[in-house]
PDB file of C-alpha atoms in Angstrom:
ATOM      1  CA  MET A 962      38.979 -68.603 -90.705  1.00  0.00           C
ATOM      2  CA  LYS A 963      38.215 -71.288 -88.118  1.00  0.00           C
ATOM      3  CA  LYS A 964      39.252 -68.929 -85.326  1.00  0.00           C
ATOM      4  CA  ASN A 965      36.893 -66.201 -86.572  1.00  0.00           C
ATOM      5  CA  ILE A 966      33.961 -68.634 -86.871  1.00  0.00           C
ATOM      6  CA  LEU A 967      34.472 -69.845 -83.280  1.00  0.00           C
ATOM      7  CA  LEU A 968      34.673 -66.242 -82.106  1.00  0.00           C
ATOM      8  CA  LEU A 969      31.389 -65.316 -83.789  1.00  0.00           C
ATOM      9  CA  ILE A 970      29.630 -68.357 -82.315  1.00  0.00           C
ATOM     10  CA  PHE A 971      30.947 -67.516 -78.837  1.00  0.00           C
ATOM     11  CA  ILE A 972      29.754 -63.905 -79.096  1.00  0.00           C
ATOM     12  CA  GLN A 973      26.275 -65.020 -80.162  1.00  0.00           C
ATOM     13  CA  LEU A 974      26.055 -67.356 -77.184  1.00  0.00           C
ATOM     14  CA  ILE A 975      26.780 -64.513 -74.763  1.00  0.00           C
ATOM     15  CA  PHE A 976      24.781 -61.736 -76.473  1.00  0.00           C
ATOM     16  CA  SER A 977      21.997 -63.652 -78.187  1.00  0.00           C
ATOM     17  CA  GLN A 978      19.687 -60.634 -78.218  1.00  0.00           C
ATOM     18  CA  SER A 979      21.134 -57.270 -77.237  1.00  0.00           C
ATOM     19  CA  PHE A 980      23.224 -55.677 -74.534  1.00  0.00           C
ATOM     20  CA  SER A 981      20.099 -53.801 -73.447  1.00  0.00           C
ATOM     21  CA  GLU A 982      19.468 -57.060 -71.586  1.00  0.00           C
ATOM     22  CA  PHE A 983      22.713 -56.484 -69.656  1.00  0.00           C
ATOM     23  CA  SER A 984      21.722 -55.073 -66.263  1.00  0.00           C
ATOM     24  CA  PHE A 985      25.078 -54.231 -64.678  1.00  0.00           C
ATOM     25  CA  SER A 986      25.913 -50.782 -66.049  1.00  0.00           C
ATOM     26  CA  GLY A 987      28.137 -48.931 -63.604  1.00  0.00           C
ATOM     27  CA  ALA A 988      30.355 -49.718 -60.635  1.00  0.00           C
ATOM     28  CA  LYS A 989      27.496 -49.568 -58.141  1.00  0.00           C
ATOM     29  CA  SER A 990      25.276 -51.973 -60.061  1.00  0.00           C
ATOM     30  CA  MET A 991      28.116 -54.426 -60.658  1.00  0.00           C
ATOM     31  CA  GLY A 992      29.389 -54.176 -57.075  1.00  0.00           C
ATOM     32  CA  MET A 993      25.913 -54.935 -55.652  1.00  0.00           C
ATOM     33  CA  ALA A 994      25.164 -57.706 -58.181  1.00  0.00           C
ATOM     34  CA  GLY A 995      22.350 -55.648 -59.688  1.00  0.00           C
ATOM     35  CA  ALA A 996      20.402 -55.073 -56.437  1.00  0.00           C
ATOM     36  CA  VAL A 997      20.050 -51.343 -57.083  1.00  0.00           C
ATOM     37  CA  VAL A 998      16.595 -50.588 -58.505  1.00  0.00           C
ATOM     38  CA  SER A 999      15.367 -49.178 -55.175  1.00  0.00           C
ATOM     39  CA  ASN A1000      18.733 -47.746 -54.017  1.00  0.00           C
ATOM     40  CA  ILE A1001      18.995 -44.726 -56.307  1.00  0.00           C
ATOM     41  CA  ASN A1002      21.064 -42.206 -54.354  1.00  0.00           C
ATOM     42  CA  ASP A1003      23.574 -41.950 -57.200  1.00  0.00           C
ATOM     43  CA  SER A1004      23.681 -40.418 -60.697  1.00  0.00           C
ATOM     44  CA  GLU A1005      24.184 -43.924 -62.130  1.00  0.00           C
ATOM     45  CA  SER A1006      20.455 -44.396 -61.498  1.00  0.00           C
ATOM     46  CA  VAL A1007      19.802 -43.228 -65.086  1.00  0.00           C
ATOM     47  CA  PHE A1008      20.928 -46.716 -66.127  1.00  0.00           C
ATOM     48  CA  TYR A1009      18.652 -48.702 -63.789  1.00  0.00           C
ATOM     49  CA  ASN A1010      15.883 -46.366 -62.509  1.00  0.00           C
ATOM     50  CA  PRO A1011      15.635 -42.827 -63.969  1.00  0.00           C
ATOM     51  CA  SER A1012      13.229 -41.732 -61.218  1.00  0.00           C
ATOM     52  CA  GLY A1013      16.400 -41.080 -59.203  1.00  0.00           C
ATOM     53  CA  LEU A1014      16.871 -37.928 -61.267  1.00  0.00           C
ATOM     54  CA  ALA A1015      14.047 -36.365 -59.253  1.00  0.00           C
ATOM     55  CA  ASN A1016      16.668 -35.867 -56.513  1.00  0.00           C
ATOM     56  CA  ALA A1017      19.276 -34.285 -58.804  1.00  0.00           C
ATOM     57  CA  ASN A1018      20.273 -30.838 -57.530  1.00  0.00           C
ATOM     58  CA  LYS A1019      23.642 -30.230 -59.195  1.00  0.00           C
ATOM     59  CA  TYR A1020      25.568 -30.789 -62.388  1.00  0.00           C
ATOM     60  CA  SER A1021      27.450 -34.074 -62.524  1.00  0.00           C
ATOM     61  CA  ALA A1022      29.202 -36.229 -65.102  1.00  0.00           C
ATOM     62  CA  ILE A1023      30.180 -39.873 -64.871  1.00  0.00           C
ATOM     63  CA  PHE A1024      32.293 -41.963 -67.234  1.00  0.00           C
ATOM     64  CA  GLY A1025      33.210 -45.618 -66.983  1.00  0.00           C
ATOM     65  CA  THR A1026      34.559 -48.578 -68.892  1.00  0.00           C
ATOM     66  CA  SER A1027      34.017 -52.288 -68.314  1.00  0.00           C
ATOM     67  CA  LYS A1028      36.019 -55.334 -69.269  1.00  0.00           C
ATOM     68  CA  LEU A1029      33.305 -57.956 -69.541  1.00  0.00           C
ATOM     69  CA  TYR A1030      34.208 -61.491 -68.493  1.00  0.00           C
ATOM     70  CA  ASN A1031      37.892 -60.483 -68.616  1.00  0.00           C
ATOM     71  CA  LEU A1032      37.775 -60.714 -72.420  1.00  0.00           C
ATOM     72  CA  ASP A1033      39.831 -58.148 -74.327  1.00  0.00           C
ATOM     73  CA  PHE A1034      37.539 -58.189 -77.377  1.00  0.00           C
ATOM     74  CA  ILE A1035      34.361 -57.212 -75.476  1.00  0.00           C
ATOM     75  CA  THR A1036      34.239 -53.689 -74.037  1.00  0.00           C
ATOM     76  CA  HIS A1037      31.398 -51.717 -72.513  1.00  0.00           C
ATOM     77  CA  GLU A1038      31.684 -47.939 -72.083  1.00  0.00           C
ATOM     78  CA  PHE A1039      29.209 -45.441 -70.671  1.00  0.00           C
ATOM     79  CA  ILE A1040      28.916 -41.736 -69.943  1.00  0.00           C
ATOM     80  CA  SER A1041      26.125 -39.729 -68.331  1.00  0.00           C
ATOM     81  CA  ILE A1042      25.690 -36.005 -67.718  1.00  0.00           C
ATOM     82  CA  SER A1043      22.939 -34.911 -65.328  1.00  0.00           C
ATOM     83  CA  PHE A1044      21.591 -31.426 -64.649  1.00  0.00           C
ATOM     84  CA  PRO A1045      19.942 -29.754 -61.639  1.00  0.00           C
ATOM     85  CA  ASN A1046      16.687 -29.457 -63.602  1.00  0.00           C
ATOM     86  CA  LYS A1047      16.253 -33.250 -63.154  1.00  0.00           C
ATOM     87  CA  MET A1048      17.329 -34.196 -66.685  1.00  0.00           C
ATOM     88  CA  ALA A1049      20.238 -36.238 -68.030  1.00  0.00           C
ATOM     89  CA  PHE A1050      21.849 -37.323 -71.285  1.00  0.00           C
ATOM     90  CA  SER A1051      23.712 -40.621 -71.434  1.00  0.00           C
ATOM     91  CA  PHE A1052      25.503 -42.871 -73.887  1.00  0.00           C
ATOM     92  CA  GLN A1053      26.426 -46.554 -73.723  1.00  0.00           C
ATOM     93  CA  GLN A1054      28.394 -48.656 -76.180  1.00  0.00           C
ATOM     94  CA  LEU A1055      29.193 -52.353 -76.389  1.00  0.00           C
ATOM     95  CA  SER A1056      31.819 -53.373 -78.947  1.00  0.00           C
ATOM     96  CA  THR A1057      33.043 -56.799 -80.006  1.00  0.00           C
ATOM     97  CA  ASN A1058      36.326 -56.855 -81.909  1.00  0.00           C
ATOM     98  CA  SER A1059      38.691 -59.383 -83.427  1.00  0.00           C
ATOM     99  CA  LYS A1060      42.341 -59.131 -84.346  1.00  0.00           C
ATOM    100  CA  GLY A1061      43.109 -59.733 -87.966  1.00  0.00           C
ATOM    101  CA  SER A1062      40.580 -59.890 -90.788  1.00  0.00           C
ATOM    102  CA  PHE A1063      38.958 -62.507 -92.954  1.00  0.00           C
ATOM    103  CA  SER A1064      41.448 -61.938 -95.740  1.00  0.00           C
ATOM    104  CA  SER A1065      44.681 -61.703 -93.737  1.00  0.00           C
ATOM    105  CA  GLU A1066      46.124 -62.430 -90.298  1.00  0.00           C
ATOM    106  CA  SER A1067      47.070 -58.828 -89.548  1.00  0.00           C
ATOM    107  CA  SER A1068      47.325 -57.572 -85.985  1.00  0.00           C
ATOM    108  CA  SER A1069      44.896 -54.696 -86.537  1.00  0.00           C
ATOM    109  CA  SER A1070      41.581 -54.809 -84.706  1.00  0.00           C
ATOM    110  CA  VAL A1071      38.417 -55.456 -86.710  1.00  0.00           C
ATOM    111  CA  ASN A1072      35.033 -54.405 -85.329  1.00  0.00           C
ATOM    112  CA  LEU A1073      32.554 -57.281 -85.585  1.00  0.00           C
ATOM    113  CA  SER A1074      29.539 -55.640 -83.987  1.00  0.00           C
ATOM    114  CA  ASN A1075      28.702 -52.434 -82.205  1.00  0.00           C
ATOM    115  CA  GLU A1076      25.657 -51.584 -80.086  1.00  0.00           C
ATOM    116  CA  GLU A1077      24.975 -48.010 -78.998  1.00  0.00           C
ATOM    117  CA  LEU A1078      22.365 -46.567 -76.671  1.00  0.00           C
ATOM    118  CA  VAL A1079      21.778 -42.791 -76.666  1.00  0.00           C
ATOM    119  CA  SER A1080      19.328 -41.703 -73.961  1.00  0.00           C
ATOM    120  CA  PHE A1081      17.462 -38.670 -72.739  1.00  0.00           C
ATOM    121  CA  SER A1082      16.208 -39.070 -69.161  1.00  0.00           C
ATOM    122  CA  GLN A1083      14.010 -37.075 -66.817  1.00  0.00           C
ATOM    123  CA  GLY A1084      12.625 -37.497 -63.293  1.00  0.00           C
ATOM    124  CA  PHE A1085       9.658 -35.938 -61.469  1.00  0.00           C
ATOM    125  CA  ASN A1086       8.647 -35.627 -57.833  1.00  0.00           C
ATOM    126  CA  LEU A1087       4.961 -36.471 -57.337  1.00  0.00           C
ATOM    127  CA  LEU A1088       5.034 -36.428 -53.537  1.00  0.00           C
ATOM    128  CA  ASP A1089       7.571 -35.149 -51.035  1.00  0.00           C
ATOM    129  CA  ASP A1090       6.479 -34.582 -47.445  1.00  0.00           C
ATOM    130  CA  ALA A1091       7.810 -35.296 -43.963  1.00  0.00           C
ATOM    131  CA  ASN A1092       6.870 -38.988 -44.056  1.00  0.00           C
ATOM    132  CA  SER A1093       7.036 -40.188 -47.643  1.00  0.00           C
ATOM    133  CA  THR A1094       8.171 -39.494 -51.188  1.00  0.00           C
ATOM    134  CA  LEU A1095       7.033 -40.649 -54.615  1.00  0.00           C
ATOM    135  CA  SER A1096       8.820 -40.026 -57.915  1.00  0.00           C
ATOM    136  CA  ILE A1097       8.755 -41.324 -61.480  1.00  0.00           C
ATOM    137  CA  GLY A1098      11.220 -41.130 -64.350  1.00  0.00           C
ATOM    138  CA  TYR A1099      11.673 -42.200 -67.944  1.00  0.00           C
ATOM    139  CA  ASN A1100      14.344 -42.829 -70.560  1.00  0.00           C
ATOM    140  CA  VAL A1101      13.870 -42.241 -74.281  1.00  0.00           C
ATOM    141  CA  ASN A1102      16.521 -44.361 -76.011  1.00  0.00           C
ATOM    142  CA  ALA A1103      17.902 -44.409 -79.524  1.00  0.00           C
ATOM    143  CA  LEU A1104      19.039 -48.004 -80.082  1.00  0.00           C
ATOM    144  CA  ILE A1105      21.677 -48.387 -82.802  1.00  0.00           C
ATOM    145  CA  PHE A1106      23.053 -51.780 -83.854  1.00  0.00           C
ATOM    146  CA  SER A1107      25.861 -52.171 -86.409  1.00  0.00           C
ATOM    147  CA  GLN A1108      27.233 -55.462 -87.704  1.00  0.00           C
ATOM    148  CA  ALA A1109      30.237 -56.148 -89.910  1.00  0.00           C
ATOM    149  CA  GLY A1110      29.981 -58.144 -93.128  1.00  0.00           C
ATOM    150  CA  SER A1111      30.263 -61.934 -92.946  1.00  0.00           C
ATOM    151  CA  ALA A1112      33.231 -63.971 -94.175  1.00  0.00           C
ATOM    152  CA  GLY A1113      31.227 -65.720 -96.892  1.00  0.00           C
ATOM    153  CA  PRO A1114      31.705 -69.300 -98.106  1.00  0.00           C
ATOM    154  CA  ASN A1115      35.348 -68.631 -99.072  1.00  0.00           C
ATOM    155  CA  GLY A1116      36.246 -67.109 -95.703  1.00  0.00           C
ATOM    156  CA  ASP A1117      37.619 -63.924 -97.265  1.00  0.00           C
ATOM    157  CA  GLY A1118      34.427 -61.875 -97.518  1.00  0.00           C
ATOM    158  CA  THR A1119      33.573 -62.940-101.096  1.00  0.00           C
ATOM    159  CA  PHE A1120      29.831 -63.531-101.525  1.00  0.00           C
ATOM    160  CA  GLY A1121      29.361 -62.769 -97.855  1.00  0.00           C
ATOM    161  CA  LEU A1122      26.593 -60.687 -96.359  1.00  0.00           C
ATOM    162  CA  PRO A1123      27.288 -56.941 -96.414  1.00  0.00           C
ATOM    163  CA  SER A1124      27.623 -54.858 -93.268  1.00  0.00           C
ATOM    164  CA  SER A1125      24.384 -53.502 -91.850  1.00  0.00           C
ATOM    165  CA  LYS A1126      23.081 -50.882 -89.450  1.00  0.00           C
ATOM    166  CA  SER A1127      19.688 -50.737 -87.745  1.00  0.00           C
ATOM    167  CA  THR A1128      18.103 -48.041 -85.583  1.00  0.00           C
ATOM    168  CA  THR A1129      15.006 -47.976 -83.423  1.00  0.00           C
ATOM    169  CA  PHE A1130      13.653 -46.271 -80.300  1.00  0.00           C
ATOM    170  CA  GLY A1131      12.859 -47.617 -76.864  1.00  0.00           C
ATOM    171  CA  ILE A1132      11.202 -46.232 -73.741  1.00  0.00           C
ATOM    172  CA  ASP A1133      12.001 -47.129 -70.112  1.00  0.00           C
ATOM    173  CA  LEU A1134       9.906 -46.269 -67.070  1.00  0.00           C
ATOM    174  CA  GLY A1135      10.941 -46.127 -63.407  1.00  0.00           C
ATOM    175  CA  VAL A1136       9.106 -45.564 -60.098  1.00  0.00           C
ATOM    176  CA  HIS A1137      10.521 -44.856 -56.629  1.00  0.00           C
ATOM    177  CA  ALA A1138       8.738 -44.489 -53.274  1.00  0.00           C
ATOM    178  CA  SER A1139      10.005 -44.158 -49.702  1.00  0.00           C
ATOM    179  CA  LEU A1140       8.475 -44.220 -46.220  1.00  0.00           C
ATOM    180  CA  ARG A1141      10.188 -42.252 -43.422  1.00  0.00           C
ATOM    181  CA  ASP A1142      13.552 -42.730 -45.184  1.00  0.00           C
ATOM    182  CA  LYS A1143      13.657 -46.286 -43.815  1.00  0.00           C
ATOM    183  CA  ILE A1144      11.808 -48.433 -46.337  1.00  0.00           C
ATOM    184  CA  VAL A1145      12.161 -47.738 -50.052  1.00  0.00           C
ATOM    185  CA  PHE A1146      10.466 -49.384 -53.048  1.00  0.00           C
ATOM    186  CA  GLY A1147      11.690 -49.214 -56.646  1.00  0.00           C
ATOM    187  CA  ALA A1148      10.418 -50.534 -59.981  1.00  0.00           C
ATOM    188  CA  PHE A1149      11.848 -50.305 -63.494  1.00  0.00           C
ATOM    189  CA  ILE A1150      10.590 -51.579 -66.845  1.00  0.00           C
ATOM    190  CA  LYS A1151      12.970 -51.484 -69.804  1.00  0.00           C
ATOM    191  CA  ASN A1152      11.808 -51.262 -73.429  1.00  0.00           C
ATOM    192  CA  ILE A1153       8.182 -50.943 -72.362  1.00  0.00           C
ATOM    193  CA  ASN A1154       7.178 -50.104 -75.956  1.00  0.00           C
ATOM    194  CA  ASN A1155       8.572 -53.433 -77.282  1.00  0.00           C
ATOM    195  CA  PRO A1156      11.023 -52.024 -79.902  1.00  0.00           C
ATOM    196  CA  THR A1157      12.213 -54.188 -82.804  1.00  0.00           C
ATOM    197  CA  ILE A1158      14.925 -54.137 -85.446  1.00  0.00           C
ATOM    198  CA  GLY A1159      14.960 -55.738 -88.864  1.00  0.00           C
ATOM    199  CA  ARG A1160      12.044 -56.675 -91.083  1.00  0.00           C
ATOM    200  CA  GLY A1161      10.154 -59.795 -92.031  1.00  0.00           C
ATOM    201  CA  SER A1162      11.784 -63.064 -91.013  1.00  0.00           C
ATOM    202  CA  SER A1163      14.865 -61.213 -89.741  1.00  0.00           C
ATOM    203  CA  GLN A1164      12.871 -59.041 -87.332  1.00  0.00           C
ATOM    204  CA  SER A1165      14.140 -59.222 -83.774  1.00  0.00           C
ATOM    205  CA  HIS A1166      12.607 -57.851 -80.571  1.00  0.00           C
ATOM    206  CA  PHE A1167      14.749 -56.036 -78.045  1.00  0.00           C
ATOM    207  CA  PRO A1168      14.355 -57.741 -74.668  1.00  0.00           C
ATOM    208  CA  ARG A1169      11.907 -56.258 -72.200  1.00  0.00           C
ATOM    209  CA  LYS A1170      12.688 -56.689 -68.536  1.00  0.00           C
ATOM    210  CA  MET A1171      11.201 -55.731 -65.199  1.00  0.00           C
ATOM    211  CA  ASP A1172      13.111 -55.000 -61.982  1.00  0.00           C
ATOM    212  CA  LEU A1173      11.439 -54.746 -58.574  1.00  0.00           C
ATOM    213  CA  GLY A1174      13.232 -54.089 -55.299  1.00  0.00           C
ATOM    214  CA  ILE A1175      12.921 -52.958 -51.709  1.00  0.00           C
ATOM    215  CA  THR A1176      15.625 -51.241 -49.668  1.00  0.00           C
ATOM    216  CA  TYR A1177      15.799 -51.075 -45.883  1.00  0.00           C
ATOM    217  CA  ASN A1178      17.904 -48.489 -44.070  1.00  0.00           C
ATOM    218  CA  PRO A1179      18.302 -49.894 -40.517  1.00  0.00           C
ATOM    219  CA  PHE A1180      20.614 -47.081 -39.460  1.00  0.00           C
ATOM    220  CA  ASN A1181      22.510 -44.214 -41.022  1.00  0.00           C
ATOM    221  CA  ASP A1182      24.951 -45.080 -43.819  1.00  0.00           C
ATOM    222  CA  LEU A1183      23.784 -48.714 -44.272  1.00  0.00           C
ATOM    223  CA  TYR A1184      21.437 -49.718 -47.114  1.00  0.00           C
ATOM    224  CA  THR A1185      20.312 -53.311 -47.682  1.00  0.00           C
ATOM    225  CA  THR A1186      18.370 -54.243 -50.820  1.00  0.00           C
ATOM    226  CA  PHE A1187      16.441 -57.283 -52.005  1.00  0.00           C
ATOM    227  CA  ALA A1188      15.440 -57.262 -55.672  1.00  0.00           C
ATOM    228  CA  PHE A1189      14.547 -59.487 -58.568  1.00  0.00           C
ATOM    229  CA  GLU A1190      14.701 -59.119 -62.329  1.00  0.00           C
ATOM    230  CA  ARG A1191      12.568 -60.910 -64.875  1.00  0.00           C
ATOM    231  CA  ILE A1192      12.836 -60.979 -68.657  1.00  0.00           C
ATOM    232  CA  LEU A1193       9.254 -60.455 -69.816  1.00  0.00           C
ATOM    233  CA  GLY A1194       8.019 -63.296 -71.992  1.00  0.00           C
ATOM    234  CA  ALA A1195      10.684 -65.690 -70.701  1.00  0.00           C
ATOM    235  CA  ASP A1196      10.605 -68.109 -67.793  1.00  0.00           C
ATOM    236  CA  LYS A1197      13.692 -66.650 -66.133  1.00  0.00           C
ATOM    237  CA  THR A1198      13.898 -64.689 -62.870  1.00  0.00           C
ATOM    238  CA  SER A1199      17.068 -63.550 -61.075  1.00  0.00           C
ATOM    239  CA  PHE A1200      17.017 -62.889 -57.326  1.00  0.00           C
ATOM    240  CA  ARG A1201      19.478 -60.411 -55.842  1.00  0.00           C
ATOM    241  CA  PHE A1202      20.598 -59.145 -52.461  1.00  0.00           C
ATOM    242  CA  GLY A1203      23.026 -56.247 -51.959  1.00  0.00           C
ATOM    243  CA  ALA A1204      24.391 -54.043 -49.206  1.00  0.00           C
ATOM    244  CA  GLU A1205      26.009 -50.608 -49.320  1.00  0.00           C
ATOM    245  CA  TYR A1206      27.806 -49.083 -46.338  1.00  0.00           C
ATOM    246  CA  ASN A1207      29.385 -45.652 -46.053  1.00  0.00           C
ATOM    247  CA  LEU A1208      32.400 -46.742 -44.049  1.00  0.00           C
ATOM    248  CA  THR A1209      33.735 -43.188 -43.692  1.00  0.00           C
ATOM    249  CA  ASN A1210      32.960 -39.809 -45.212  1.00  0.00           C
ATOM    250  CA  VAL A1211      35.203 -40.678 -48.169  1.00  0.00           C
ATOM    251  CA  LEU A1212      34.894 -44.474 -48.542  1.00  0.00           C
ATOM    252  CA  THR A1213      31.844 -46.549 -49.505  1.00  0.00           C
ATOM    253  CA  VAL A1214      31.883 -50.361 -49.604  1.00  0.00           C
ATOM    254  CA  ARG A1215      29.399 -52.495 -51.559  1.00  0.00           C
ATOM    255  CA  SER A1216      28.714 -56.178 -51.978  1.00  0.00           C
ATOM    256  CA  GLY A1217      25.965 -58.353 -53.412  1.00  0.00           C
ATOM    257  CA  ILE A1218      24.901 -61.796 -54.556  1.00  0.00           C
ATOM    258  CA  GLN A1219      22.635 -62.999 -57.336  1.00  0.00           C
ATOM    259  CA  MET A1220      20.890 -66.329 -57.783  1.00  0.00           C
ATOM    260  CA  ASN A1221      19.970 -67.761 -61.194  1.00  0.00           C
ATOM    261  CA  PRO A1222      22.687 -67.549 -62.309  1.00  0.00           C
ATOM    262  CA  ASN A1223      24.857 -67.428 -59.196  1.00  0.00           C
ATOM    263  CA  ARG A1224      27.082 -64.343 -59.037  1.00  0.00           C
ATOM    264  CA  PHE A1225      28.982 -62.349 -56.438  1.00  0.00           C
ATOM    265  CA  GLY A1226      29.707 -58.622 -56.608  1.00  0.00           C
ATOM    266  CA  PHE A1227      32.038 -56.308 -54.732  1.00  0.00           C
ATOM    267  CA  GLY A1228      32.795 -52.608 -55.134  1.00  0.00           C
ATOM    268  CA  LEU A1229      34.365 -49.495 -53.626  1.00  0.00           C
ATOM    269  CA  THR A1230      33.935 -45.751 -54.055  1.00  0.00           C
ATOM    270  CA  TYR A1231      36.508 -43.224 -52.867  1.00  0.00           C
ATOM    271  CA  ASN A1232      35.371 -39.627 -52.649  1.00  0.00           C
ATOM    272  CA  ILE A1233      37.955 -36.852 -53.095  1.00  0.00           C
ATOM    273  CA  ARG A1234      36.098 -33.554 -52.702  1.00  0.00           C
ATOM    274  CA  ASN A1235      33.952 -33.340 -55.838  1.00  0.00           C
ATOM    275  CA  ILE A1236      35.454 -36.414 -57.517  1.00  0.00           C
ATOM    276  CA  GLU A1237      34.375 -40.016 -56.952  1.00  0.00           C
ATOM    277  CA  LEU A1238      36.531 -42.935 -58.074  1.00  0.00           C
ATOM    278  CA  SER A1239      34.663 -46.244 -58.204  1.00  0.00           C
ATOM    279  CA  TYR A1240      35.530 -49.867 -58.890  1.00  0.00           C
ATOM    280  CA  GLY A1241      33.294 -52.898 -59.162  1.00  0.00           C
ATOM    281  CA  LEU A1242      33.666 -56.567 -59.991  1.00  0.00           C
ATOM    282  CA  LEU A1243      31.149 -59.289 -60.714  1.00  0.00           C
ATOM    283  CA  THR A1244      31.753 -63.014 -60.950  1.00  0.00           C
ATOM    284  CA  HIS A1245      30.036 -65.368 -63.374  1.00  0.00           C
ATOM    285  CA  SER A1246      28.976 -68.977 -62.927  1.00  0.00           C
ATOM    286  CA  ILE A1247      30.899 -70.046 -66.049  1.00  0.00           C
ATOM    287  CA  LEU A1248      32.918 -67.164 -67.473  1.00  0.00           C
ATOM    288  CA  SER A1249      35.625 -65.026 -65.858  1.00  0.00           C
ATOM    289  CA  THR A1250      35.089 -62.006 -63.622  1.00  0.00           C
ATOM    290  CA  SER A1251      33.871 -58.698 -65.097  1.00  0.00           C
ATOM    291  CA  ASN A1252      35.482 -55.440 -63.943  1.00  0.00           C
ATOM    292  CA  VAL A1253      34.421 -51.806 -64.204  1.00  0.00           C
ATOM    293  CA  VAL A1254      36.175 -48.539 -63.346  1.00  0.00           C
ATOM    294  CA  SER A1255      34.368 -45.194 -63.315  1.00  0.00           C
ATOM    295  CA  ILE A1256      34.985 -41.592 -62.375  1.00  0.00           C
ATOM    296  CA  LYS A1257      32.306 -39.089 -61.388  1.00  0.00           C
ATOM    297  CA  VAL A1258      32.691 -35.328 -61.143  1.00  0.00           C
ATOM    298  CA  ASN A1259      30.190 -33.147 -59.264  1.00  0.00           C
ATOM    299  CA  PHE A1260      29.921 -29.486 -60.160  1.00  0.00           C
ATOM    300  CA  GLU A1261      28.487 -26.784 -57.989  1.00  0.00           C
ATOM    301  CA  LYS A1262      25.222 -25.307 -59.151  1.00  0.00           C
TER     302      LYS A1262
END
């Protein structure tokens, strides 16, 4: 019982609100320490700036799984399918599990909480000429949160709170603009409609956050990005710097740093014809390193 109580407290410390506050979905985002809001030349942009879908011209599918903070009981999985008509469907899931149960010390895994994000995304070109581009995009998200029943005063589930499931909807908005393919600006606001779950005293707001960034392309194949992220309504701003370099036609290298809290990211992508294999890691100022592996498949139109 004591082990389960400590585990629940630890999980609440890490995910005090919702994983929609987690801004490192995908190998590119993790490898560049989140400095990606204005660097959207990848189908992963549905997770951090859906205006990137305005450049989609083929079918593609990407799947990945993350081991957050090197903890076996916290897993993050995502999948996205994009279409040449500038639309995409995506799914993300964060699960926290514990071995054993409240009534016995069995080795089976027990799901403590589960957060799911089902999204429909679309991008639009507003301007595209020889000197500049301007595009916008949005996500419509179904936010689903499930929580297991509590152990209760006896530690075996008796008189404990029952399991629960809550659902709500959120809307994200992204903007992207470029000048002569050298200077690029990106902005993204998550949960702009301020979605909530629960009722009365148990009502909880999903976090709203804003990302702003600028990318400079000094020469072909090198992209440098400065960005910051702020949780709206909170006095907390993270500053980020990342670089992406296409080392060869098949190998891309990424790296990034974040301040407040201090983090370092590194990642690689290896391109084999229409298949991209990606890896990213991200350090943490207190916890262990997070790792993500993803595979992307491009299909001809």
